[in-house]
Amino acid sequence: MLILLYLVAITLANVVTASFAPLSLGALIVPAGSFLIGVTFILRDLVQNAVGRAKTYTTIVVAMVLSAVTSYLLGDTLWIVFASAVTFLISESTDTEIYTRLNLPMSLKVMYSGIVGGIIDSVVFIIIGLSPLGAGFLPWDAVGYAILGQIIVKTVLQLIGALIVGMIERSRDPYKI
């Protein structure tokens, strides 16, 4: 069930991004799908807890293909599809490896791995996908604002997710600090 939820969240992030104009929060630019991408890192961590690291990588590859196909069917250019797939593989793999190596309570693992994964996701996709180096949708003077906007949204979602995971952990073991 977690794997299905993870795959649905990835697909919905693409659909939402393609369907809605990016939000402008002052100078910051945030694609609407960024709100779901933050959640996908938390779901990926939960998948890893349920099925282990090796099967998580299989799930990441399936999700990457699903994401690329969805992106293409929604009309994204091949460059954007490529940039999205590469970014997804890098950021989700980074999240997996950080999550695996941290010897901390799950809530902190979710927080740290997701924040790093979200930062990588934001930086890599904006630079190779949307900047003048990529498809050229964003001029250089907007690239930093787009990266910062996504990082803020994804970080806030990771913090909320980590807080929820921590509350669940404490409800299962009330003596845990």
PDB file of C-alpha atoms in Angstrom:
ATOM      1  CA  MET A   1       0.000   0.000   0.000  1.00  0.00           C
ATOM      2  CA  LEU A   2       2.855   2.417   0.811  1.00  0.00           C
ATOM      3  CA  ILE A   3       4.479   1.733  -2.551  1.00  0.00           C
ATOM      4  CA  LEU A   4       1.217   2.516  -4.330  1.00  0.00           C
ATOM      5  CA  LEU A   5       0.803   5.719  -2.315  1.00  0.00           C
ATOM      6  CA  TYR A   6       4.380   6.729  -3.174  1.00  0.00           C
ATOM      7  CA  LEU A   7       3.799   6.086  -6.902  1.00  0.00           C
ATOM      8  CA  VAL A   8       0.499   7.984  -6.847  1.00  0.00           C
ATOM      9  CA  ALA A   9       2.154  10.955  -5.111  1.00  0.00           C
ATOM     10  CA  ILE A  10       4.895  11.047  -7.772  1.00  0.00           C
ATOM     11  CA  THR A  11       2.313  10.950 -10.556  1.00  0.00           C
ATOM     12  CA  LEU A  12       0.143  13.601  -8.899  1.00  0.00           C
ATOM     13  CA  ALA A  13       3.165  15.887  -8.482  1.00  0.00           C
ATOM     14  CA  ASN A  14       3.679  15.782 -12.252  1.00  0.00           C
ATOM     15  CA  VAL A  15      -0.008  16.326 -13.004  1.00  0.00           C
ATOM     16  CA  VAL A  16      -0.263  19.246 -10.573  1.00  0.00           C
ATOM     17  CA  THR A  17       2.919  20.837 -11.931  1.00  0.00           C
ATOM     18  CA  ALA A  18       1.643  20.552 -15.505  1.00  0.00           C
ATOM     19  CA  SER A  19      -1.883  21.702 -14.649  1.00  0.00           C
ATOM     20  CA  PHE A  20      -1.226  24.787 -12.541  1.00  0.00           C
ATOM     21  CA  ALA A  21       0.941  27.820 -13.081  1.00  0.00           C
ATOM     22  CA  PRO A  22       3.823  28.185 -10.635  1.00  0.00           C
ATOM     23  CA  LEU A  23       3.024  30.161  -7.508  1.00  0.00           C
ATOM     24  CA  SER A  24       4.769  33.476  -7.014  1.00  0.00           C
ATOM     25  CA  LEU A  25       5.481  34.138  -3.369  1.00  0.00           C
ATOM     26  CA  GLY A  26       7.063  37.553  -3.613  1.00  0.00           C
ATOM     27  CA  ALA A  27      10.159  37.011  -5.722  1.00  0.00           C
ATOM     28  CA  LEU A  28      10.071  33.246  -5.080  1.00  0.00           C
ATOM     29  CA  ILE A  29       8.770  30.888  -7.766  1.00  0.00           C
ATOM     30  CA  VAL A  30       7.249  27.586  -6.652  1.00  0.00           C
ATOM     31  CA  PRO A  31       5.750  24.990  -9.007  1.00  0.00           C
ATOM     32  CA  ALA A  32       2.535  23.669  -7.461  1.00  0.00           C
ATOM     33  CA  GLY A  33       3.891  20.112  -7.629  1.00  0.00           C
ATOM     34  CA  SER A  34       6.645  21.040  -5.160  1.00  0.00           C
ATOM     35  CA  PHE A  35       4.151  20.607  -2.347  1.00  0.00           C
ATOM     36  CA  LEU A  36       3.749  16.939  -3.286  1.00  0.00           C
ATOM     37  CA  ILE A  37       7.442  16.349  -3.962  1.00  0.00           C
ATOM     38  CA  GLY A  38       8.183  17.179  -0.328  1.00  0.00           C
ATOM     39  CA  VAL A  39       5.740  14.450   0.674  1.00  0.00           C
ATOM     40  CA  THR A  40       7.297  11.886  -1.681  1.00  0.00           C
ATOM     41  CA  PHE A  41      10.563  11.909   0.284  1.00  0.00           C
ATOM     42  CA  ILE A  42       8.658  11.015   3.453  1.00  0.00           C
ATOM     43  CA  LEU A  43       6.755   8.277   1.626  1.00  0.00           C
ATOM     44  CA  ARG A  44      10.032   6.937   0.209  1.00  0.00           C
ATOM     45  CA  ASP A  45      11.389   6.633   3.747  1.00  0.00           C
ATOM     46  CA  LEU A  46       8.267   4.779   4.852  1.00  0.00           C
ATOM     47  CA  VAL A  47       8.594   2.462   1.843  1.00  0.00           C
ATOM     48  CA  GLN A  48      12.183   1.732   2.828  1.00  0.00           C
ATOM     49  CA  ASN A  49      11.089   0.860   6.361  1.00  0.00           C
ATOM     50  CA  ALA A  50       8.466  -1.503   4.957  1.00  0.00           C
ATOM     51  CA  VAL A  51      10.393  -3.269   2.184  1.00  0.00           C
ATOM     52  CA  GLY A  52      14.097  -2.602   2.786  1.00  0.00           C
ATOM     53  CA  ARG A  53      16.740  -0.736   0.837  1.00  0.00           C
ATOM     54  CA  ALA A  54      17.101  -3.060  -2.173  1.00  0.00           C
ATOM     55  CA  LYS A  55      13.383  -3.131  -2.952  1.00  0.00           C
ATOM     56  CA  THR A  56      13.251   0.616  -2.376  1.00  0.00           C
ATOM     57  CA  TYR A  57      15.703   1.089  -5.241  1.00  0.00           C
ATOM     58  CA  THR A  58      13.479  -1.043  -7.462  1.00  0.00           C
ATOM     59  CA  THR A  59      10.547   1.151  -6.434  1.00  0.00           C
ATOM     60  CA  ILE A  60      12.568   4.298  -7.199  1.00  0.00           C
ATOM     61  CA  VAL A  61      13.319   3.036 -10.711  1.00  0.00           C
ATOM     62  CA  VAL A  62       9.637   2.190 -11.287  1.00  0.00           C
ATOM     63  CA  ALA A  63       8.669   5.638  -9.965  1.00  0.00           C
ATOM     64  CA  MET A  64      11.260   7.322 -12.184  1.00  0.00           C
ATOM     65  CA  VAL A  65       9.898   5.589 -15.292  1.00  0.00           C
ATOM     66  CA  LEU A  66       6.320   6.366 -14.261  1.00  0.00           C
ATOM     67  CA  SER A  67       7.284   9.989 -13.650  1.00  0.00           C
ATOM     68  CA  ALA A  68       9.023  10.277 -17.030  1.00  0.00           C
ATOM     69  CA  VAL A  69       6.097   8.713 -18.912  1.00  0.00           C
ATOM     70  CA  THR A  70       3.604  10.925 -17.073  1.00  0.00           C
ATOM     71  CA  SER A  71       5.693  14.018 -17.766  1.00  0.00           C
ATOM     72  CA  TYR A  72       5.950  13.160 -21.457  1.00  0.00           C
ATOM     73  CA  LEU A  73       2.217  12.407 -21.767  1.00  0.00           C
ATOM     74  CA  LEU A  74       1.444  15.741 -20.123  1.00  0.00           C
ATOM     75  CA  GLY A  75       3.331  17.485 -22.920  1.00  0.00           C
ATOM     76  CA  ASP A  76       6.713  18.194 -21.395  1.00  0.00           C
ATOM     77  CA  THR A  77       9.606  18.440 -23.816  1.00  0.00           C
ATOM     78  CA  LEU A  78      12.037  15.541 -23.984  1.00  0.00           C
ATOM     79  CA  TRP A  79      14.650  17.734 -22.274  1.00  0.00           C
ATOM     80  CA  ILE A  80      12.315  18.365 -19.325  1.00  0.00           C
ATOM     81  CA  VAL A  81      11.428  14.651 -19.175  1.00  0.00           C
ATOM     82  CA  PHE A  82      15.159  13.799 -19.147  1.00  0.00           C
ATOM     83  CA  ALA A  83      15.974  16.476 -16.549  1.00  0.00           C
ATOM     84  CA  SER A  84      13.100  15.313 -14.362  1.00  0.00           C
ATOM     85  CA  ALA A  85      14.161  11.656 -14.544  1.00  0.00           C
ATOM     86  CA  VAL A  86      17.823  12.391 -13.791  1.00  0.00           C
ATOM     87  CA  THR A  87      16.896  14.724 -10.947  1.00  0.00           C
ATOM     88  CA  PHE A  88      14.485  12.182  -9.508  1.00  0.00           C
ATOM     89  CA  LEU A  89      17.074   9.401  -9.566  1.00  0.00           C
ATOM     90  CA  ILE A  90      19.752  11.571  -7.935  1.00  0.00           C
ATOM     91  CA  SER A  91      17.550  13.088  -5.227  1.00  0.00           C
ATOM     92  CA  GLU A  92      15.687   9.901  -4.291  1.00  0.00           C
ATOM     93  CA  SER A  93      18.930   7.880  -4.204  1.00  0.00           C
ATOM     94  CA  THR A  94      20.543  10.530  -2.017  1.00  0.00           C
ATOM     95  CA  ASP A  95      17.552  10.436   0.327  1.00  0.00           C
ATOM     96  CA  THR A  96      17.796   6.633   0.452  1.00  0.00           C
ATOM     97  CA  GLU A  97      21.489   6.578   1.264  1.00  0.00           C
ATOM     98  CA  ILE A  98      21.316   9.286   3.918  1.00  0.00           C
ATOM     99  CA  TYR A  99      18.273   7.644   5.512  1.00  0.00           C
ATOM    100  CA  THR A 100      20.071   4.273   5.523  1.00  0.00           C
ATOM    101  CA  ARG A 101      23.211   5.575   7.192  1.00  0.00           C
ATOM    102  CA  LEU A 102      21.707   7.709   9.948  1.00  0.00           C
ATOM    103  CA  ASN A 103      21.503   6.018  13.324  1.00  0.00           C
ATOM    104  CA  LEU A 104      18.799   8.281  14.688  1.00  0.00           C
ATOM    105  CA  PRO A 105      15.109   8.080  15.520  1.00  0.00           C
ATOM    106  CA  MET A 106      13.009   7.719  12.404  1.00  0.00           C
ATOM    107  CA  SER A 107      11.637  11.265  12.652  1.00  0.00           C
ATOM    108  CA  LEU A 108      15.139  12.744  12.469  1.00  0.00           C
ATOM    109  CA  LYS A 109      16.142  10.393   9.660  1.00  0.00           C
ATOM    110  CA  VAL A 110      13.052  11.516   7.716  1.00  0.00           C
ATOM    111  CA  MET A 111      13.872  15.146   8.375  1.00  0.00           C
ATOM    112  CA  TYR A 112      17.577  15.103   7.495  1.00  0.00           C
ATOM    113  CA  SER A 113      17.385  12.807   4.480  1.00  0.00           C
ATOM    114  CA  GLY A 114      14.331  14.587   3.092  1.00  0.00           C
ATOM    115  CA  ILE A 115      15.771  18.062   3.483  1.00  0.00           C
ATOM    116  CA  VAL A 116      18.962  17.091   1.671  1.00  0.00           C
ATOM    117  CA  GLY A 117      16.980  15.209  -0.997  1.00  0.00           C
ATOM    118  CA  GLY A 118      14.699  18.222  -1.450  1.00  0.00           C
ATOM    119  CA  ILE A 119      17.601  20.629  -1.798  1.00  0.00           C
ATOM    120  CA  ILE A 120      19.271  18.409  -4.391  1.00  0.00           C
ATOM    121  CA  ASP A 121      15.963  17.938  -6.221  1.00  0.00           C
ATOM    122  CA  SER A 122      15.417  21.700  -6.369  1.00  0.00           C
ATOM    123  CA  VAL A 123      18.932  22.692  -7.429  1.00  0.00           C
ATOM    124  CA  VAL A 124      19.495  19.951 -10.003  1.00  0.00           C
ATOM    125  CA  PHE A 125      16.114  20.239 -11.721  1.00  0.00           C
ATOM    126  CA  ILE A 126      16.124  24.022 -11.945  1.00  0.00           C
ATOM    127  CA  ILE A 127      19.667  24.112 -13.322  1.00  0.00           C
ATOM    128  CA  ILE A 128      19.554  21.219 -15.803  1.00  0.00           C
ATOM    129  CA  GLY A 129      15.851  21.482 -16.597  1.00  0.00           C
ATOM    130  CA  LEU A 130      14.689  25.073 -16.520  1.00  0.00           C
ATOM    131  CA  SER A 131      17.736  27.366 -16.573  1.00  0.00           C
ATOM    132  CA  PRO A 132      19.420  28.648 -19.749  1.00  0.00           C
ATOM    133  CA  LEU A 133      21.654  25.537 -19.523  1.00  0.00           C
ATOM    134  CA  GLY A 134      18.544  23.394 -19.962  1.00  0.00           C
ATOM    135  CA  ALA A 135      15.252  24.256 -21.620  1.00  0.00           C
ATOM    136  CA  GLY A 136      15.728  27.960 -20.956  1.00  0.00           C
ATOM    137  CA  PHE A 137      12.329  28.548 -19.345  1.00  0.00           C
ATOM    138  CA  LEU A 138      13.921  30.637 -16.600  1.00  0.00           C
ATOM    139  CA  PRO A 139      16.435  33.442 -17.094  1.00  0.00           C
ATOM    140  CA  TRP A 140      19.501  33.339 -14.860  1.00  0.00           C
ATOM    141  CA  ASP A 141      18.167  36.140 -12.664  1.00  0.00           C
ATOM    142  CA  ALA A 142      15.124  33.977 -11.750  1.00  0.00           C
ATOM    143  CA  VAL A 143      16.998  30.685 -11.185  1.00  0.00           C
ATOM    144  CA  GLY A 144      18.013  31.455  -7.594  1.00  0.00           C
ATOM    145  CA  TYR A 145      14.474  32.511  -6.680  1.00  0.00           C
ATOM    146  CA  ALA A 146      13.049  29.327  -8.188  1.00  0.00           C
ATOM    147  CA  ILE A 147      15.549  27.169  -6.306  1.00  0.00           C
ATOM    148  CA  LEU A 148      14.968  29.017  -3.028  1.00  0.00           C
ATOM    149  CA  GLY A 149      11.179  28.855  -3.371  1.00  0.00           C
ATOM    150  CA  GLN A 150      11.240  25.103  -3.881  1.00  0.00           C
ATOM    151  CA  ILE A 151      13.734  24.537  -1.072  1.00  0.00           C
ATOM    152  CA  ILE A 152      11.586  26.499   1.382  1.00  0.00           C
ATOM    153  CA  VAL A 153       8.393  24.603   0.493  1.00  0.00           C
ATOM    154  CA  LYS A 154      10.064  21.181   0.537  1.00  0.00           C
ATOM    155  CA  THR A 155      11.893  21.911   3.806  1.00  0.00           C
ATOM    156  CA  VAL A 156       8.712  23.056   5.544  1.00  0.00           C
ATOM    157  CA  LEU A 157       6.955  19.880   4.380  1.00  0.00           C
ATOM    158  CA  GLN A 158       9.854  17.743   5.642  1.00  0.00           C
ATOM    159  CA  LEU A 159       9.718  19.454   9.023  1.00  0.00           C
ATOM    160  CA  ILE A 160       5.954  18.890   9.256  1.00  0.00           C
ATOM    161  CA  GLY A 161       6.384  15.278   8.151  1.00  0.00           C
ATOM    162  CA  ALA A 162       9.177  14.684  10.668  1.00  0.00           C
ATOM    163  CA  LEU A 163       7.013  16.204  13.405  1.00  0.00           C
ATOM    164  CA  ILE A 164       4.137  13.856  12.512  1.00  0.00           C
ATOM    165  CA  VAL A 165       6.457  10.831  12.381  1.00  0.00           C
ATOM    166  CA  GLY A 166       7.887  11.863  15.759  1.00  0.00           C
ATOM    167  CA  MET A 167       4.418  12.140  17.262  1.00  0.00           C
ATOM    168  CA  ILE A 168       3.582   8.672  15.966  1.00  0.00           C
ATOM    169  CA  GLU A 169       6.855   7.314  17.357  1.00  0.00           C
ATOM    170  CA  ARG A 170       6.135   8.830  20.785  1.00  0.00           C
ATOM    171  CA  SER A 171       2.567   7.506  20.806  1.00  0.00           C
ATOM    172  CA  ARG A 172       3.927   3.994  20.273  1.00  0.00           C
ATOM    173  CA  ASP A 173       6.607   4.432  22.952  1.00  0.00           C
ATOM    174  CA  PRO A 174       5.593   7.204  25.374  1.00  0.00           C
ATOM    175  CA  TYR A 175       8.900   6.900  27.271  1.00  0.00           C
ATOM    176  CA  LYS A 176      10.952   7.745  24.188  1.00  0.00           C
ATOM    177  CA  ILE A 177      12.565  11.181  24.255  1.00  0.00           C
TER     178      ILE A 177
END
